[in-house]
Amino acid sequence: MSVTGRNVLIADDDASIRLVLSQALARESYQVRATGNAATLWKWIKEGEGDLVLTDVMMSDGNVFDYLPRMRMERPKLPIIVMSAQNTLLTAVSAAEHGAYEYLPKPFDLDVMIGLVRRALDGKKDFNASNQQRKAEKEERLPLIGRSLPMQEVYRTLSRAAGFDLTILIEGESGVGKKLVARVVHDYGRRKTGPFVTLSLAALDPRSLDQAIEGHGGKGIFAQASGGTLFLDGLADAPLPTQARLAHILSDRDRGKFQADNVRLIAASDRNLKDLVIKGSFREDLYYCLNVITIFVPPLRERMSDVADLARAFLARATKQGLGEKVLDKTGVQELETWSWPGNVRELENVMHKIAALSPDPVISADTIRRELFRERSLTHGSGVGSHDDDLEAVARKAIAKLIAQASALGRSMTDLHDSVIAAVERPLFELTLRETRGNQIKAAEILGLNRNTLRKRLAQLAVDVGKGKL
């Protein structure tokens, strides 16, 4: 008897490939029908047979790409895996353009093929994931996304500051969305009908700054932003001479020299400017010119409860852009929450868009996320067997060096450095191990190579949430 959702159609004019695939799929309890020509495959599909298709490109009676448009129209949800010995870019592109679920060049690894079949047949949208994605489609229209406490503080300050023309300084790491916050201030303020003009100060010399201010024919940056908002980006990377010139310009602006009193200023920095003032790398007079109201945008690692909403919103945007319709299930969310997101919201958006464009799976699960994040780690830290230990040591070395340098620059004495570093490493180590064991502390102790009483004591000392751990 056939099993619903596990019936595979194979089309290949090579009898040996049909035999190998049929036997391998049968061992996995799939029901298989095989043919050596495209016409028979098309007949089976029209009759409603099969839950998945494995097909070669070139067969005795023609090219399967000639049939694929009709197959997609007849059975739009039928996954079709194309395999070919013609391993060219044109073949892969043609398979994608014709709506194939995936393309696999010959010769292929049989385990890879079986895994692909399993993912294609198991990747059906579940109700909960689809329901969550529908909610995300509504939230995607919101200017800022997130319900976490740190974001609530951002919303509170925004709601009070948007209605006034006071200068705002937005601080936060690269990728957190500072320009987006500035845009929200503009769009919800009294100047929303005016222009929003951006000037990047990163590596800008004083002469270039003067040229931007004066413009061509009197149409300088203040004139362009008249009646609206001027957004000064990249403050922390502005050279000291440029900072001095900007402080002078803003002082003259207050006296009306540039006739720019009809412009609201919003500035942004990816580093704490007060710390830079202490170090002597940022001018104090400019800091106080700009620091009237400060909004701190938290890094994504400090608001991990927002990851699911953000990821689903980015998938919704990807769908609007034609990158593919995908939903994110619970396991996918859990996997996303294990990543530290050094690139913040921008990195998460890029990852979700990449998955939407390249993954054939309609449901994004932990496996899909894990594969993409592994590639991200490889690109960031390098690839190769045996490189993970070196990467971990390099990350630790860089973090500790930064900690010592910061303390030295601020004139602070270092005490208990060893204990502080060990505690910082132990917390994520214990939390991630407990997540892997689903809160089972006995298994966690075995994985860590610790006595369970020792683990229990350290968890209490570090105030780690053990959830439903077992002792």
Short mmCIF file of C-alpha atoms in Angstrom, two decimals:
data_model
loop_
_atom_site.label_atom_id
_atom_site.label_comp_id
_atom_site.label_asym_id
_atom_site.label_seq_id
_atom_site.Cartn_x
_atom_site.Cartn_y
_atom_site.Cartn_z
CA MET A 1 0.00 0.00 0.00
CA SER A 2 1.12 3.53 -0.73
CA VAL A 3 1.76 5.96 2.07
CA THR A 4 0.35 9.48 1.71
CA GLY A 5 3.13 12.04 1.39
CA ARG A 6 5.84 9.42 0.71
CA ASN A 7 5.38 8.51 -2.97
CA VAL A 8 8.34 9.37 -5.20
CA LEU A 9 8.39 9.46 -9.00
CA ILE A 10 11.79 8.91 -10.68
CA ALA A 11 12.54 9.82 -14.30
CA ASP A 12 15.98 9.01 -15.73
CA ASP A 13 17.00 7.26 -18.96
CA ASP A 14 19.90 5.59 -17.13
CA ALA A 15 18.55 2.28 -15.80
CA SER A 16 21.36 1.94 -13.24
CA ILE A 17 20.51 5.31 -11.66
CA ARG A 18 16.82 4.39 -11.56
CA LEU A 19 17.71 1.13 -9.80
CA VAL A 20 20.06 2.70 -7.24
CA LEU A 21 17.59 5.46 -6.37
CA SER A 22 14.62 3.07 -6.20
CA GLN A 23 16.43 0.71 -3.83
CA ALA A 24 17.74 3.51 -1.61
CA LEU A 25 14.30 5.16 -1.34
CA ALA A 26 12.59 1.83 -0.71
CA ARG A 27 14.94 1.23 2.24
CA GLU A 28 13.67 4.53 3.63
CA SER A 29 10.06 3.22 3.29
CA TYR A 30 9.19 5.44 0.30
CA GLN A 31 6.90 4.11 -2.43
CA VAL A 32 8.62 4.50 -5.81
CA ARG A 33 7.63 4.53 -9.51
CA ALA A 34 10.38 4.91 -12.10
CA THR A 35 10.43 5.66 -15.82
CA GLY A 36 13.01 6.35 -18.50
CA ASN A 37 11.19 9.11 -20.37
CA ALA A 38 9.68 12.53 -19.74
CA ALA A 39 6.33 11.83 -21.40
CA THR A 40 5.46 9.06 -18.91
CA LEU A 41 6.48 11.28 -16.01
CA TRP A 42 4.17 14.02 -17.33
CA LYS A 43 1.32 11.50 -17.65
CA TRP A 44 1.74 10.37 -14.02
CA ILE A 45 1.79 13.94 -12.77
CA LYS A 46 -1.39 14.83 -14.69
CA GLU A 47 -3.09 11.81 -13.11
CA GLY A 48 -2.20 13.12 -9.65
CA GLU A 49 0.42 10.51 -8.80
CA GLY A 50 3.47 11.13 -6.64
CA ASP A 51 4.29 13.45 -3.76
CA LEU A 52 7.77 14.26 -5.07
CA VAL A 53 9.65 14.01 -8.39
CA LEU A 54 13.31 13.15 -9.06
CA THR A 55 14.07 13.80 -12.71
CA ASP A 56 17.03 13.98 -15.03
CA VAL A 57 17.20 16.88 -17.50
CA MET A 58 18.03 15.13 -20.77
CA MET A 59 16.05 11.99 -21.62
CA SER A 60 15.44 10.00 -24.78
CA ASP A 61 12.22 11.83 -25.64
CA GLY A 62 13.37 15.37 -24.84
CA ASN A 63 14.39 17.95 -22.27
CA VAL A 64 12.48 17.94 -18.99
CA PHE A 65 12.65 21.75 -18.91
CA ASP A 66 10.12 21.70 -21.76
CA TYR A 67 7.67 19.94 -19.41
CA LEU A 68 8.41 21.78 -16.16
CA PRO A 69 6.16 24.84 -16.81
CA ARG A 70 3.19 22.51 -17.41
CA MET A 71 4.08 20.44 -14.35
CA ARG A 72 4.23 23.53 -12.16
CA MET A 73 0.88 24.74 -13.50
CA GLU A 74 -0.77 21.33 -13.05
CA ARG A 75 0.73 20.62 -9.59
CA PRO A 76 2.11 23.91 -8.15
CA LYS A 77 2.92 22.41 -4.72
CA LEU A 78 4.65 19.28 -6.06
CA PRO A 79 8.39 19.36 -5.17
CA ILE A 80 10.56 18.60 -8.22
CA ILE A 81 14.25 17.81 -7.75
CA VAL A 82 16.27 18.14 -10.95
CA MET A 83 19.48 16.16 -11.43
CA SER A 84 21.87 16.42 -14.35
CA ALA A 85 25.31 15.37 -15.54
CA GLN A 86 25.50 18.66 -17.44
CA ASN A 87 26.97 20.49 -14.46
CA THR A 88 26.89 24.00 -15.85
CA LEU A 89 25.71 27.32 -14.47
CA LEU A 90 23.04 27.43 -17.19
CA THR A 91 21.53 24.13 -15.99
CA ALA A 92 21.33 25.29 -12.38
CA VAL A 93 19.84 28.65 -13.36
CA SER A 94 17.31 27.00 -15.70
CA ALA A 95 16.21 24.64 -12.92
CA ALA A 96 15.59 27.59 -10.58
CA GLU A 97 13.81 29.62 -13.26
CA HIS A 98 11.47 26.71 -14.03
CA GLY A 99 10.46 26.38 -10.36
CA ALA A 100 12.43 23.27 -9.39
CA TYR A 101 12.58 22.60 -5.64
CA GLU A 102 16.31 21.92 -5.89
CA TYR A 103 19.04 21.13 -8.40
CA LEU A 104 21.58 18.36 -7.77
CA PRO A 105 24.52 17.76 -10.15
CA LYS A 106 25.62 14.24 -11.05
CA PRO A 107 27.37 12.30 -9.69
CA PHE A 108 25.65 12.95 -6.38
CA ASP A 109 26.08 11.60 -2.88
CA LEU A 110 23.22 9.19 -2.18
CA ASP A 111 22.92 10.34 1.44
CA VAL A 112 22.63 13.94 0.27
CA MET A 113 19.87 12.94 -2.14
CA ILE A 114 17.96 11.04 0.56
CA GLY A 115 18.29 13.98 2.94
CA LEU A 116 16.97 16.31 0.23
CA VAL A 117 13.98 14.04 -0.42
CA ARG A 118 13.25 13.83 3.29
CA ARG A 119 13.36 17.62 3.70
CA ALA A 120 11.16 18.19 0.68
CA LEU A 121 8.47 15.79 1.87
CA ASP A 122 8.62 16.75 5.53
CA GLY A 123 8.70 20.48 4.85
CA LYS A 124 4.97 21.11 4.91
CA LYS A 125 3.72 24.28 6.55
CA ASP A 126 2.28 23.60 9.96
CA PHE A 127 -0.64 25.64 11.27
CA ASN A 128 1.21 27.34 14.11
CA ALA A 129 4.11 28.48 11.93
CA SER A 130 1.75 29.78 9.24
CA ASN A 131 -0.37 31.58 11.83
CA GLN A 132 2.70 33.27 13.30
CA GLN A 133 3.82 34.31 9.83
CA ARG A 134 0.43 35.90 9.11
CA LYS A 135 0.83 37.98 12.27
CA ALA A 136 4.33 38.97 11.12
CA GLU A 137 2.93 40.22 7.80
CA LYS A 138 0.89 42.77 9.75
CA GLU A 139 3.81 43.78 12.02
CA GLU A 140 6.15 44.09 9.04
CA ARG A 141 4.46 47.39 8.20
CA LEU A 142 5.46 48.86 11.58
CA PRO A 143 8.44 51.25 11.53
CA LEU A 144 10.11 49.49 14.49
CA ILE A 145 9.62 45.88 15.58
CA GLY A 146 10.07 44.39 19.05
CA ARG A 147 8.18 44.00 22.34
CA SER A 148 11.17 43.58 24.66
CA LEU A 149 11.71 45.85 27.67
CA PRO A 150 14.77 47.55 26.12
CA MET A 151 12.72 48.45 23.05
CA GLN A 152 9.86 49.69 25.22
CA GLU A 153 12.29 52.23 26.65
CA VAL A 154 13.19 53.32 23.10
CA TYR A 155 9.49 53.71 22.25
CA ARG A 156 8.87 55.73 25.42
CA THR A 157 11.63 58.22 24.62
CA LEU A 158 10.60 58.40 20.97
CA SER A 159 6.97 59.17 21.82
CA ARG A 160 7.99 62.09 24.01
CA ALA A 161 10.79 63.49 21.84
CA ALA A 162 9.20 63.26 18.38
CA GLY A 163 6.83 66.19 18.96
CA PHE A 164 9.61 68.66 19.81
CA ASP A 165 12.40 70.13 17.70
CA LEU A 166 15.14 69.41 20.22
CA THR A 167 18.37 67.87 18.89
CA ILE A 168 18.55 64.10 19.39
CA LEU A 169 21.65 61.91 19.70
CA ILE A 170 21.09 58.23 18.83
CA GLU A 171 23.73 55.79 20.07
CA GLY A 172 24.04 52.09 19.42
CA GLU A 173 26.25 49.49 17.77
CA SER A 174 26.52 49.17 14.02
CA GLY A 175 23.49 47.41 12.56
CA VAL A 176 20.98 48.15 15.35
CA GLY A 177 18.91 50.50 13.17
CA LYS A 178 19.89 54.01 14.24
CA LYS A 179 18.90 55.58 10.94
CA LEU A 180 15.55 53.82 11.12
CA VAL A 181 14.98 55.31 14.60
CA ALA A 182 15.91 58.74 13.24
CA ARG A 183 13.43 58.29 10.42
CA VAL A 184 10.69 57.39 12.90
CA VAL A 185 11.41 60.56 14.90
CA HIS A 186 11.06 62.55 11.68
CA ASP A 187 7.93 60.75 10.41
CA TYR A 188 6.09 61.08 13.73
CA GLY A 189 7.14 64.68 14.42
CA ARG A 190 5.86 68.06 13.34
CA ARG A 191 8.28 68.07 10.38
CA LYS A 192 7.05 64.84 8.80
CA THR A 193 6.01 66.62 5.58
CA GLY A 194 9.50 68.10 5.19
CA PRO A 195 12.64 66.47 3.75
CA PHE A 196 14.83 63.95 5.56
CA VAL A 197 18.44 64.59 4.52
CA THR A 198 21.47 62.51 5.54
CA LEU A 199 25.07 63.68 5.83
CA SER A 200 27.73 61.06 6.66
CA LEU A 201 30.59 62.48 8.70
CA ALA A 202 32.76 59.35 8.63
CA ALA A 203 36.25 60.31 7.41
CA LEU A 204 34.88 63.66 6.13
CA ASP A 205 37.56 66.39 6.13
CA PRO A 206 36.75 70.03 7.08
CA ARG A 207 36.92 71.24 3.48
CA SER A 208 34.43 68.65 2.31
CA LEU A 209 32.20 69.58 5.23
CA ASP A 210 32.29 73.25 4.19
CA GLN A 211 31.42 72.25 0.63
CA ALA A 212 28.43 70.27 1.90
CA ILE A 213 27.29 73.21 4.02
CA GLU A 214 27.69 75.79 1.26
CA GLY A 215 26.48 73.56 -1.57
CA HIS A 216 26.15 74.69 -5.17
CA GLY A 217 24.34 77.94 -5.84
CA GLY A 218 23.50 78.37 -2.18
CA LYS A 219 21.73 74.99 -1.99
CA GLY A 220 23.76 73.59 0.89
CA ILE A 221 22.83 70.77 3.22
CA PHE A 222 20.87 73.02 5.60
CA ALA A 223 18.93 74.53 2.72
CA GLN A 224 18.13 71.04 1.41
CA ALA A 225 16.81 70.03 4.83
CA SER A 226 14.86 73.25 5.42
CA GLY A 227 11.50 72.50 7.01
CA GLY A 228 12.61 68.96 7.78
CA THR A 229 15.39 66.95 9.42
CA LEU A 230 19.16 66.79 8.93
CA PHE A 231 20.55 63.42 10.01
CA LEU A 232 24.27 63.47 10.86
CA ASP A 233 25.59 59.91 10.65
CA GLY A 234 29.00 58.44 11.54
CA LEU A 235 29.87 60.90 14.32
CA ALA A 236 32.39 58.64 16.04
CA ASP A 237 34.44 58.29 12.83
CA ALA A 238 34.64 62.02 12.08
CA PRO A 239 38.26 63.31 12.29
CA LEU A 240 38.98 65.81 15.10
CA PRO A 241 39.47 68.76 12.69
CA THR A 242 36.08 67.99 11.16
CA GLN A 243 34.55 67.82 14.64
CA ALA A 244 36.00 71.26 15.45
CA ARG A 245 34.63 72.71 12.23
CA LEU A 246 31.20 71.15 12.81
CA ALA A 247 31.05 72.55 16.37
CA HIS A 248 31.82 76.01 14.96
CA ILE A 249 29.19 75.62 12.22
CA LEU A 250 26.51 74.55 14.68
CA SER A 251 27.39 77.48 16.93
CA ASP A 252 27.00 79.86 13.97
CA ARG A 253 23.79 78.07 13.04
CA ASP A 254 22.38 78.94 16.47
CA ARG A 255 23.19 82.58 15.73
CA GLY A 256 21.37 82.36 12.41
CA LYS A 257 24.42 82.66 10.11
CA PHE A 258 23.33 79.71 7.99
CA GLN A 259 19.61 80.54 8.22
CA ALA A 260 19.15 76.97 9.38
CA ASP A 261 16.88 77.51 12.34
CA ASN A 262 14.15 75.68 10.38
CA VAL A 263 16.05 72.38 10.50
CA ARG A 264 15.88 69.69 13.15
CA LEU A 265 19.17 67.93 13.92
CA ILE A 266 19.44 64.21 14.66
CA ALA A 267 22.91 62.69 15.05
CA ALA A 268 24.04 59.07 15.36
CA SER A 269 27.12 57.26 16.67
CA ASP A 270 28.01 53.58 16.87
CA ARG A 271 30.14 54.26 19.97
CA ASN A 272 29.51 55.95 23.30
CA LEU A 273 30.52 59.56 22.68
CA LYS A 274 30.95 60.37 26.36
CA ASP A 275 33.57 57.62 26.61
CA LEU A 276 35.30 59.04 23.51
CA VAL A 277 35.31 62.51 25.10
CA ILE A 278 37.06 61.05 28.16
CA LYS A 279 39.62 59.37 25.91
CA GLY A 280 40.17 62.62 24.02
CA SER A 281 39.03 61.30 20.65
CA PHE A 282 35.81 63.35 20.52
CA ARG A 283 35.39 67.05 21.14
CA GLU A 284 33.51 67.97 24.30
CA ASP A 285 31.97 71.13 22.80
CA LEU A 286 30.48 69.16 19.89
CA TYR A 287 29.22 66.49 22.25
CA TYR A 288 27.23 69.03 24.26
CA CYS A 289 25.94 70.67 21.06
CA LEU A 290 24.36 67.38 20.01
CA ASN A 291 23.54 65.65 23.29
CA VAL A 292 20.22 67.26 24.18
CA ILE A 293 18.09 64.10 24.14
CA THR A 294 19.83 60.73 23.92
CA ILE A 295 18.24 57.53 22.61
CA PHE A 296 20.20 54.31 23.10
CA VAL A 297 19.24 51.52 20.70
CA PRO A 298 20.11 48.17 22.34
CA PRO A 299 22.07 45.47 20.51
CA LEU A 300 20.07 42.44 19.41
CA ARG A 301 21.81 40.16 21.93
CA GLU A 302 20.20 42.24 24.72
CA ARG A 303 16.70 41.78 23.34
CA MET A 304 16.65 38.18 22.13
CA SER A 305 12.91 37.94 22.77
CA ASP A 306 12.48 40.14 19.68
CA VAL A 307 14.35 37.76 17.36
CA ALA A 308 11.27 35.73 16.37
CA ASP A 309 9.19 38.81 15.49
CA LEU A 310 12.05 40.36 13.55
CA ALA A 311 12.91 37.18 11.64
CA ARG A 312 9.29 36.59 10.61
CA ALA A 313 8.91 40.24 9.56
CA PHE A 314 12.03 39.93 7.38
CA LEU A 315 10.58 36.79 5.77
CA ALA A 316 7.37 38.73 5.06
CA ARG A 317 9.40 41.49 3.40
CA ALA A 318 11.31 38.89 1.39
CA THR A 319 8.01 37.51 0.11
CA LYS A 320 6.96 41.01 -1.04
CA GLN A 321 10.28 41.29 -2.86
CA GLY A 322 9.66 38.02 -4.68
CA LEU A 323 12.36 36.06 -2.86
CA GLY A 324 10.01 33.20 -1.96
CA GLU A 325 7.28 32.48 0.57
CA LYS A 326 8.64 30.90 3.73
CA VAL A 327 7.49 30.39 7.32
CA LEU A 328 9.65 29.98 10.43
CA ASP A 329 8.81 27.19 12.84
CA LYS A 330 9.53 26.91 16.58
CA THR A 331 12.78 25.00 16.15
CA GLY A 332 14.03 27.64 13.72
CA VAL A 333 13.35 30.37 16.27
CA GLN A 334 15.19 28.44 18.98
CA GLU A 335 18.21 28.06 16.72
CA LEU A 336 18.23 31.77 15.86
CA GLU A 337 18.25 32.56 19.58
CA THR A 338 21.51 30.64 20.08
CA TRP A 339 23.43 33.05 17.83
CA SER A 340 24.99 36.18 19.36
CA TRP A 341 24.27 38.35 16.27
CA PRO A 342 27.44 40.49 16.23
CA GLY A 343 26.01 42.32 13.21
CA ASN A 344 22.75 42.98 15.09
CA VAL A 345 19.42 43.45 13.30
CA ARG A 346 21.11 44.07 9.96
CA GLU A 347 22.81 40.66 10.14
CA LEU A 348 19.55 38.91 11.05
CA GLU A 349 17.80 40.59 8.12
CA ASN A 350 20.53 39.53 5.69
CA VAL A 351 20.42 35.93 6.94
CA MET A 352 16.63 35.69 6.61
CA HIS A 353 16.64 37.22 3.13
CA LYS A 354 19.38 34.83 2.05
CA ILE A 355 17.41 31.85 3.36
CA ALA A 356 14.23 33.10 1.67
CA ALA A 357 16.06 33.34 -1.65
CA LEU A 358 18.19 30.19 -1.56
CA SER A 359 16.44 27.61 0.63
CA PRO A 360 13.98 25.30 -1.17
CA ASP A 361 12.21 24.46 2.11
CA PRO A 362 8.82 26.15 2.65
CA VAL A 363 9.22 25.76 6.42
CA ILE A 364 12.43 27.17 7.91
CA SER A 365 13.47 24.81 10.69
CA ALA A 366 16.49 24.53 12.95
CA ASP A 367 18.37 22.50 10.32
CA THR A 368 18.03 25.26 7.72
CA ILE A 369 19.08 27.95 10.20
CA ARG A 370 21.98 25.86 11.45
CA ARG A 371 23.35 25.37 7.95
CA GLU A 372 23.20 29.09 7.19
CA LEU A 373 24.71 30.16 10.51
CA PHE A 374 27.49 27.62 10.04
CA ARG A 375 28.31 29.32 6.74
CA GLU A 376 28.22 32.69 8.53
CA ARG A 377 30.68 31.41 11.14
CA SER A 378 32.93 30.01 8.41
CA LEU A 379 32.98 33.32 6.56
CA THR A 380 33.61 35.28 9.76
CA HIS A 381 36.25 33.08 11.37
CA GLY A 382 37.61 31.10 8.45
CA SER A 383 36.97 27.51 7.52
CA GLY A 384 38.84 24.27 7.68
CA VAL A 385 39.10 21.26 9.90
CA GLY A 386 40.47 22.01 13.31
CA SER A 387 39.87 25.75 13.08
CA HIS A 388 37.10 25.97 15.70
CA ASP A 389 39.43 25.83 18.72
CA ASP A 390 41.64 28.51 17.20
CA ASP A 391 38.58 30.64 16.49
CA LEU A 392 37.34 30.38 20.07
CA GLU A 393 40.75 31.30 21.43
CA ALA A 394 41.00 34.25 19.02
CA VAL A 395 37.58 35.56 20.06
CA ALA A 396 38.47 35.26 23.75
CA ARG A 397 41.86 36.92 23.22
CA LYS A 398 40.27 39.84 21.36
CA ALA A 399 37.54 40.34 23.99
CA ILE A 400 39.96 40.25 26.93
CA ALA A 401 42.41 42.63 25.20
CA LYS A 402 39.54 45.07 24.56
CA LEU A 403 38.45 44.83 28.22
CA ILE A 404 41.95 45.62 29.47
CA ALA A 405 42.43 48.45 26.95
CA GLN A 406 39.14 50.09 27.91
CA ALA A 407 39.98 49.98 31.60
CA SER A 408 43.43 51.41 30.94
CA ALA A 409 42.07 54.23 28.74
CA LEU A 410 39.57 55.21 31.42
CA GLY A 411 42.18 55.05 34.18
CA ARG A 412 40.38 52.28 36.02
CA SER A 413 42.20 49.66 38.06
CA MET A 414 41.66 46.03 37.14
CA THR A 415 40.68 43.69 39.97
CA ASP A 416 39.53 40.07 39.87
CA LEU A 417 40.05 39.91 36.10
CA HIS A 418 40.42 36.12 36.13
CA ASP A 419 37.15 35.53 37.99
CA SER A 420 35.30 38.04 35.82
CA VAL A 421 36.42 36.40 32.58
CA ILE A 422 35.68 32.87 33.83
CA ALA A 423 32.20 33.90 34.96
CA ALA A 424 31.52 35.55 31.58
CA VAL A 425 32.51 32.35 29.76
CA GLU A 426 30.75 29.96 32.14
CA ARG A 427 27.33 31.59 31.88
CA PRO A 428 26.80 31.07 28.11
CA LEU A 429 28.51 27.67 28.35
CA PHE A 430 26.06 26.48 31.01
CA GLU A 431 23.01 28.10 29.40
CA LEU A 432 23.66 26.61 25.96
CA THR A 433 24.48 23.18 27.39
CA LEU A 434 21.24 23.19 29.41
CA ARG A 435 19.34 24.21 26.30
CA GLU A 436 20.89 21.27 24.43
CA THR A 437 19.83 18.86 27.20
CA ARG A 438 16.39 20.52 27.53
CA GLY A 439 17.17 21.50 31.11
CA ASN A 440 18.41 18.08 32.26
CA GLN A 441 21.26 18.94 34.64
CA ILE A 442 22.50 15.35 34.94
CA LYS A 443 23.09 15.15 31.18
CA ALA A 444 24.54 18.65 31.19
CA ALA A 445 27.05 17.67 33.88
CA GLU A 446 28.09 14.64 31.80
CA ILE A 447 28.61 16.78 28.69
CA LEU A 448 30.61 19.36 30.65
CA GLY A 449 32.65 16.72 32.48
CA LEU A 450 31.65 18.11 35.86
CA ASN A 451 30.32 16.60 39.05
CA ARG A 452 26.59 17.36 39.16
CA ASN A 453 26.94 18.97 42.61
CA THR A 454 29.70 21.23 41.28
CA LEU A 455 27.47 22.21 38.36
CA ARG A 456 24.53 22.84 40.66
CA LYS A 457 26.67 25.09 42.88
CA ARG A 458 28.01 27.13 39.94
CA LEU A 459 24.51 27.54 38.46
CA ALA A 460 23.33 29.00 41.75
CA GLN A 461 26.37 31.29 42.07
CA LEU A 462 25.87 32.63 38.54
CA ALA A 463 22.08 32.86 38.96
CA VAL A 464 21.53 30.84 35.77
CA ASP A 465 17.89 30.06 35.04
CA VAL A 466 17.87 26.27 35.14
CA GLY A 467 14.26 25.97 33.97
CA LYS A 468 13.06 22.42 34.35
CA GLY A 469 16.41 20.91 35.19
CA LYS A 470 16.63 17.52 36.87
CA LEU A 471 18.99 16.68 39.70
#
